[in-house]
GROMACS .gro file of C-alpha atoms in nm:
model
  289
    1MET     CA    1  11.657  10.380  14.490
    2GLU     CA    2  11.636  10.010  14.415
    3LEU     CA    3  11.382   9.797  14.231
    4ARG     CA    4  11.255   9.659  14.559
    5HIS     CA    5  11.154  10.011  14.660
    6LEU     CA    6  10.939  10.033  14.348
    7ARG     CA    7  10.783   9.693  14.411
    8TYR     CA    8  10.712   9.777  14.776
    9PHE     CA    9  10.555  10.109  14.688
   10VAL     CA   10  10.339   9.972  14.404
   11THR     CA   11  10.210   9.692  14.628
   12LEU     CA   12  10.128   9.939  14.904
   13ALA     CA   13   9.963  10.181  14.658
   14ASN     CA   14   9.748   9.896  14.529
   15GLU     CA   15   9.641   9.787  14.877
   16LEU     CA   16   9.646  10.122  15.058
   17HIS     CA   17   9.698   9.917  15.375
   18PHE     CA   18  10.039   9.851  15.532
   19GLY     CA   19   9.938   9.519  15.689
   20ARG     CA   20   9.795   9.365  15.370
   21ALA     CA   21  10.082   9.499  15.159
   22ALA     CA   22  10.341   9.359  15.401
   23ASN     CA   23  10.174   9.018  15.389
   24LYS     CA   24  10.180   9.017  15.009
   25LEU     CA   25  10.547   9.112  15.013
   26TYR     CA   26  10.632   8.853  15.280
   27ILE     CA   27  10.792   9.112  15.507
   28VAL     CA   28  10.691   9.255  15.844
   29GLN     CA   29  10.493   9.579  15.855
   30PRO     CA   30  10.765   9.787  16.031
   31ALA     CA   31  11.013   9.692  15.761
   32LEU     CA   32  10.772   9.806  15.491
   33SER     CA   33  10.710  10.136  15.671
   34LYS     CA   34  11.084  10.193  15.698
   35GLN     CA   35  11.140  10.125  15.325
   36ILE     CA   36  10.866  10.370  15.225
   37GLN     CA   37  11.006  10.635  15.458
   38GLU     CA   38  11.353  10.590  15.306
   39LEU     CA   39  11.200  10.622  14.958
   40GLU     CA   40  11.022  10.947  15.047
   41LYS     CA   41  11.338  11.081  15.204
   42GLU     CA   42  11.540  11.002  14.892
   43LEU     CA   43  11.278  11.154  14.659
   44LYS     CA   44  11.222  11.449  14.893
   45VAL     CA   45  10.844  11.427  14.852
   46THR     CA   46  10.550  11.289  15.046
   47LEU     CA   47  10.402  10.994  14.861
   48LEU     CA   48  10.144  10.883  15.115
   49GLU     CA   49   9.907  11.051  15.357
   50ARG     CA   50   9.882  10.834  15.669
   51THR     CA   51   9.611  10.852  15.936
   52LYS     CA   52   9.497  10.598  16.191
   53ARG     CA   53   9.203  10.509  15.970
   54LYS     CA   54   9.344  10.506  15.618
   55VAL     CA   55   9.636  10.543  15.381
   56SER     CA   56   9.597  10.753  15.064
   57LEU     CA   57   9.821  10.867  14.783
   58THR     CA   58   9.929  11.227  14.745
   59PRO     CA   59   9.931  11.377  14.392
   60ALA     CA   60  10.305  11.304  14.381
   61GLY     CA   61  10.229  10.952  14.503
   62VAL     CA   62   9.976  10.895  14.223
   63TYR     CA   63  10.229  11.007  13.963
   64PHE     CA   64  10.504  10.793  14.113
   65TRP     CA   65  10.269  10.491  14.134
   66GLU     CA   66  10.184  10.518  13.763
   67GLU     CA   67  10.546  10.558  13.660
   68ALA     CA   68  10.668  10.281  13.890
   69GLN     CA   69  10.412  10.040  13.743
   70ARG     CA   70  10.531  10.130  13.393
   71ILE     CA   71  10.897  10.076  13.487
   72LEU     CA   72  10.828   9.743  13.656
   73GLY     CA   73  10.626   9.634  13.353
   74GLN     CA   74  10.915   9.720  13.122
   75ILE     CA   75  11.160   9.531  13.341
   76GLU     CA   76  10.933   9.225  13.338
   77GLU     CA   77  10.907   9.246  12.961
   78ILE     CA   78  11.285   9.269  12.933
   79ARG     CA   79  11.322   8.968  13.163
   80ASN     CA   80  11.082   8.767  12.946
   81HIS     CA   81  11.252   8.861  12.621
   82LEU     CA   82  11.614   8.806  12.725
   83PRO     CA   83  11.606   8.423  12.698
   84MET     CA   84  11.446   8.451  12.354
   85ILE     CA   85  11.718   8.690  12.240
   86GLU     CA   86  11.987   8.457  12.374
   87ARG     CA   87  11.832   8.167  12.178
   88GLY     CA   88  11.807   8.379  11.863
   89GLU     CA   89  11.426   8.374  11.863
   90GLN     CA   90  11.408   8.752  11.888
   91GLY     CA   91  11.633   9.015  11.739
   92GLU     CA   92  11.729   9.125  11.392
   93ILE     CA   93  11.910   8.992  11.088
   94ARG     CA   94  12.052   9.188  10.796
   95LEU     CA   95  12.020   9.027  10.453
   96GLY     CA   96  12.167   9.131  10.121
   97TYR     CA   97  12.045   8.980   9.795
   98VAL     CA   98  12.076   9.006   9.418
   99GLY     CA   99  11.755   9.103   9.241
  100SER     CA  100  11.643   8.762   9.117
  101CYS     CA  101  11.626   8.625   9.474
  102ILE     CA  102  11.307   8.817   9.537
  103HIS     CA  103  11.117   8.636   9.261
  104THR     CA  104  11.260   8.290   9.328
  105PHE     CA  105  11.333   8.136   9.671
  106LEU     CA  106  11.375   8.427   9.916
  107PRO     CA  107  11.007   8.516   9.978
  108GLU     CA  108  10.932   8.158  10.090
  109ILE     CA  109  11.215   8.172  10.344
  110LEU     CA  110  11.094   8.508  10.478
  111VAL     CA  111  10.737   8.380  10.511
  112GLU     CA  112  10.858   8.075  10.705
  113LEU     CA  113  11.079   8.293  10.925
  114ASN     CA  114  10.782   8.516  11.010
  115LEU     CA  115  10.560   8.217  11.088
  116GLN     CA  116  10.810   8.045  11.316
  117TYR     CA  117  10.985   8.347  11.466
  118PRO     CA  118  10.757   8.654  11.445
  119LEU     CA  119  10.981   8.856  11.681
  120ILE     CA  120  11.276   8.848  11.441
  121GLN     CA  121  11.309   9.168  11.237
  122THR     CA  122  11.465   9.138  10.891
  123TYR     CA  123  11.648   9.422  10.716
  124LEU     CA  124  11.665   9.360  10.340
  125SER     CA  125  11.897   9.531  10.093
  126GLU     CA  126  11.906   9.460   9.721
  127MET     CA  127  12.273   9.489   9.628
  128THR     CA  128  12.518   9.374   9.364
  129THR     CA  129  12.735   9.075   9.445
  130ALA     CA  130  13.043   9.297   9.479
  131SER     CA  131  12.865   9.534   9.718
  132GLN     CA  132  12.741   9.244   9.930
  133LEU     CA  133  13.088   9.093   9.960
  134GLU     CA  134  13.224   9.427  10.077
  135ALA     CA  135  12.938   9.469  10.326
  136LEU     CA  136  12.990   9.115  10.455
  137GLN     CA  137  13.359   9.185  10.515
  138LYS     CA  138  13.272   9.502  10.708
  139GLY     CA  139  13.015   9.323  10.925
  140MET     CA  140  12.725   9.518  10.774
  141LEU     CA  141  12.540   9.203  10.658
  142ASP     CA  142  12.466   8.878  10.837
  143VAL     CA  143  12.386   8.683  10.520
  144ALA     CA  144  12.463   8.767  10.156
  145PHE     CA  145  12.281   8.599   9.868
  146VAL     CA  146  12.521   8.635   9.578
  147ARG     CA  147  12.620   8.494   9.241
  148ASN     CA  148  12.942   8.297   9.196
  149PRO     CA  149  13.122   8.414   9.511
  150PRO     CA  150  13.500   8.381   9.552
  151PHE     CA  151  13.637   8.145   9.814
  152ASP     CA  152  13.720   8.298  10.151
  153LYS     CA  153  13.808   8.086  10.454
  154ARG     CA  154  13.624   8.331  10.681
  155TRP     CA  155  13.290   8.246  10.521
  156ASP     CA  156  13.057   7.951  10.519
  157SER     CA  157  12.827   7.901  10.222
  158SER     CA  158  12.525   7.714  10.095
  159LEU     CA  159  12.404   7.681   9.737
  160MET     CA  160  12.048   7.812   9.747
  161TYR     CA  161  11.917   7.812   9.392
  162GLN     CA  162  12.016   7.694   9.048
  163GLU     CA  163  11.844   7.752   8.714
  164THR     CA  164  11.905   7.766   8.342
  165PHE     CA  165  12.009   8.069   8.144
  166SER     CA  166  11.795   8.202   7.863
  167LEU     CA  167  11.888   8.395   7.554
  168VAL     CA  168  11.684   8.717   7.567
  169LEU     CA  169  11.591   8.895   7.242
  170PRO     CA  170  11.360   9.179   7.138
  171ALA     CA  171  11.004   9.059   7.086
  172ASP     CA  172  11.018   9.104   6.710
  173HIS     CA  173  11.361   8.945   6.658
  174PRO     CA  174  11.352   8.690   6.372
  175ILE     CA  175  11.502   8.418   6.591
  176ASN     CA  176  11.251   8.245   6.816
  177ALA     CA  177  11.218   7.924   7.017
  178HIS     CA  178  11.102   7.730   6.711
  179ASN     CA  179  11.377   7.823   6.464
  180PHE     CA  180  11.664   7.862   6.712
  181GLU     CA  181  11.928   7.594   6.663
  182ARG     CA  182  12.256   7.715   6.808
  183LEU     CA  183  12.412   8.021   6.967
  184GLN     CA  184  12.640   8.076   6.669
  185ALA     CA  185  12.332   8.231   6.505
  186VAL     CA  186  12.366   8.540   6.731
  187ALA     CA  187  12.745   8.572   6.707
  188GLN     CA  188  12.718   8.904   6.522
  189GLU     CA  189  12.464   9.059   6.759
  190LYS     CA  190  12.536   9.337   7.009
  191PHE     CA  191  12.541   9.205   7.367
  192ILE     CA  192  12.442   9.352   7.702
  193LEU     CA  193  12.627   9.170   7.979
  194THR     CA  194  12.718   9.218   8.344
  195THR     CA  195  13.019   9.422   8.449
  196ARG     CA  196  13.332   9.246   8.570
  197GLN     CA  197  13.357   9.487   8.864
  198ASP     CA  198  13.023   9.370   9.000
  199GLY     CA  199  13.125   9.004   8.996
  200ALA     CA  200  13.412   8.867   8.792
  201ALA     CA  201  13.304   8.504   8.816
  202TYR     CA  202  12.949   8.573   8.695
  203HIS     CA  203  13.081   8.797   8.415
  204ASN     CA  204  13.321   8.524   8.306
  205GLN     CA  205  13.042   8.267   8.319
  206GLN     CA  206  12.837   8.469   8.071
  207LEU     CA  207  13.140   8.511   7.847
  208SER     CA  208  13.199   8.136   7.857
  209ILE     CA  209  12.854   8.075   7.707
  210CYS     CA  210  12.966   8.260   7.397
  211GLU     CA  211  13.315   8.112   7.400
  212ASP     CA  212  13.174   7.758   7.411
  213ALA     CA  213  12.969   7.850   7.104
  214GLY     CA  214  13.286   7.961   6.924
  215PHE     CA  215  13.271   8.341   6.934
  216SER     CA  216  13.355   8.642   7.151
  217PRO     CA  217  13.057   8.870   7.217
  218ASN     CA  218  13.046   9.230   7.099
  219ILE     CA  219  12.959   9.393   7.433
  220VAL     CA  220  12.799   9.735   7.382
  221HIS     CA  221  12.642   9.785   7.726
  222GLU     CA  222  12.722   9.654   8.074
  223THR     CA  223  12.490   9.650   8.374
  224VAL     CA  224  12.438   9.415   8.666
  225HIS     CA  225  12.066   9.487   8.699
  226GLY     CA  226  11.848   9.234   8.518
  227HIS     CA  227  11.546   9.462   8.479
  228THR     CA  228  11.769   9.729   8.322
  229VAL     CA  229  11.895   9.466   8.078
  230LEU     CA  230  11.536   9.383   7.983
  231GLN     CA  231  11.451   9.745   7.915
  232LEU     CA  232  11.760   9.788   7.696
  233ILE     CA  233  11.671   9.474   7.500
  234GLU     CA  234  11.315   9.599   7.451
  235LYS     CA  235  11.464   9.915   7.297
  236LYS     CA  236  11.668   9.692   7.061
  237LEU     CA  237  12.000   9.807   7.206
  238GLY     CA  238  12.133   9.453   7.227
  239ILE     CA  239  12.062   9.097   7.343
  240SER     CA  240  12.170   8.913   7.655
  241PHE     CA  241  12.172   8.605   7.874
  242LEU     CA  242  11.961   8.614   8.189
  243PRO     CA  243  11.848   8.358   8.446
  244THR     CA  244  11.527   8.206   8.310
  245SER     CA  245  11.325   8.312   8.617
  246PHE     CA  246  11.324   8.669   8.483
  247SER     CA  247  11.077   8.554   8.218
  248ARG     CA  248  10.811   8.522   8.490
  249VAL     CA  249  10.836   8.876   8.621
  250THR     CA  250  10.888   9.108   8.327
  251THR     CA  251  10.640   9.299   8.114
  252ALA     CA  252  10.908   9.415   7.870
  253ALA     CA  253  10.855   9.338   7.501
  254VAL     CA  254  11.117   9.065   7.489
  255LYS     CA  255  11.130   8.688   7.438
  256PHE     CA  256  11.323   8.420   7.623
  257ILE     CA  257  11.478   8.115   7.464
  258GLU     CA  258  11.577   7.875   7.739
  259LEU     CA  259  11.928   7.730   7.695
  260LYS     CA  260  11.872   7.388   7.847
  261ASP     CA  261  12.160   7.220   7.665
  262ILE     CA  262  12.450   7.437   7.782
  263PRO     CA  263  12.640   7.342   8.102
  264GLN     CA  264  12.630   7.690   8.257
  265ARG     CA  265  12.371   7.746   8.526
  266ALA     CA  266  12.272   8.062   8.709
  267GLU     CA  267  12.335   8.001   9.079
  268ILE     CA  268  12.271   8.192   9.398
  269THR     CA  269  12.481   8.112   9.704
  270ALA     CA  270  12.425   8.218  10.064
  271LEU     CA  271  12.737   8.345  10.243
  272TRP     CA  272  12.788   8.427  10.608
  273GLU     CA  273  13.078   8.498  10.842
  274LYS     CA  274  13.179   8.187  11.036
  275GLU     CA  275  13.247   8.388  11.352
  276ASN     CA  276  12.932   8.602  11.334
  277PRO     CA  277  12.808   8.632  11.698
  278ASN     CA  278  12.445   8.721  11.609
  279PRO     CA  279  12.233   8.446  11.772
  280VAL     CA  280  11.955   8.506  11.515
  281LEU     CA  281  12.190   8.385  11.239
  282LYS     CA  282  12.177   8.024  11.359
  283VAL     CA  283  11.797   8.033  11.363
  284PHE     CA  284  11.786   8.184  11.013
  285LEU     CA  285  12.032   7.931  10.873
  286SER     CA  286  11.814   7.648  11.004
  287LEU     CA  287  11.547   7.760  10.757
  288LEU     CA  288  11.776   7.747  10.455
  289GLY     CA  289  11.761   7.367  10.436
   0.00000   0.00000   0.00000
């Protein structure tokens, strides 16, 4: 059975007249009759009742007509979608991101993607930088939004976001934005910082804030999750440095002192495999600016 058999039969079932159906198909009537006979022979059923006065569908013919229309409709839909998939206007993209992306730049990109390319499906996974780098290497992510990534010649990158760090203290800590003068004032505090395993460069960046102030931090807890850090600070288990954007999304009883005068900045970089064959990737990257 070929697609033309389905088209011939559906046209004939719609017309219930061999002459009119043949005209619509631009073939001669005997050729149409022969094709329908071959189809019935292959299916081993009678699809049409033929008399000199009329043509009608058998129960098997009605069922086959309905199914053939559905199949032809699916094929037409596939045909229409294929060029869009080839151009990257339809398909899926897998994104990994560190937590702060979702309350900074990432939602705006996703909104724009949905407006311009509503047939692209996004799969989002909040992951640590280390986990994203591993997933990117294994081909499990198309784009990773990470902090302080290492260089790898297989990857292209784009700096997406940059912001200040803030010193984060319990709400009732005696140091506040008005009396804070220098970081040396918290040299004896207990610190909650990120783990080296989840991103050595970002961990070292936080350490360098203390080192530039002339002390080594007393690290009592390590976690890569910013909201966990905030909860620990609220419970007075230590203090920390966090990207300032966290101040806009937390309800924890903490206070932020923005460190505008230090050189360190919290950055998020987009990474992707140079040889990634996903056509949607090019479309997505065009929205990153």
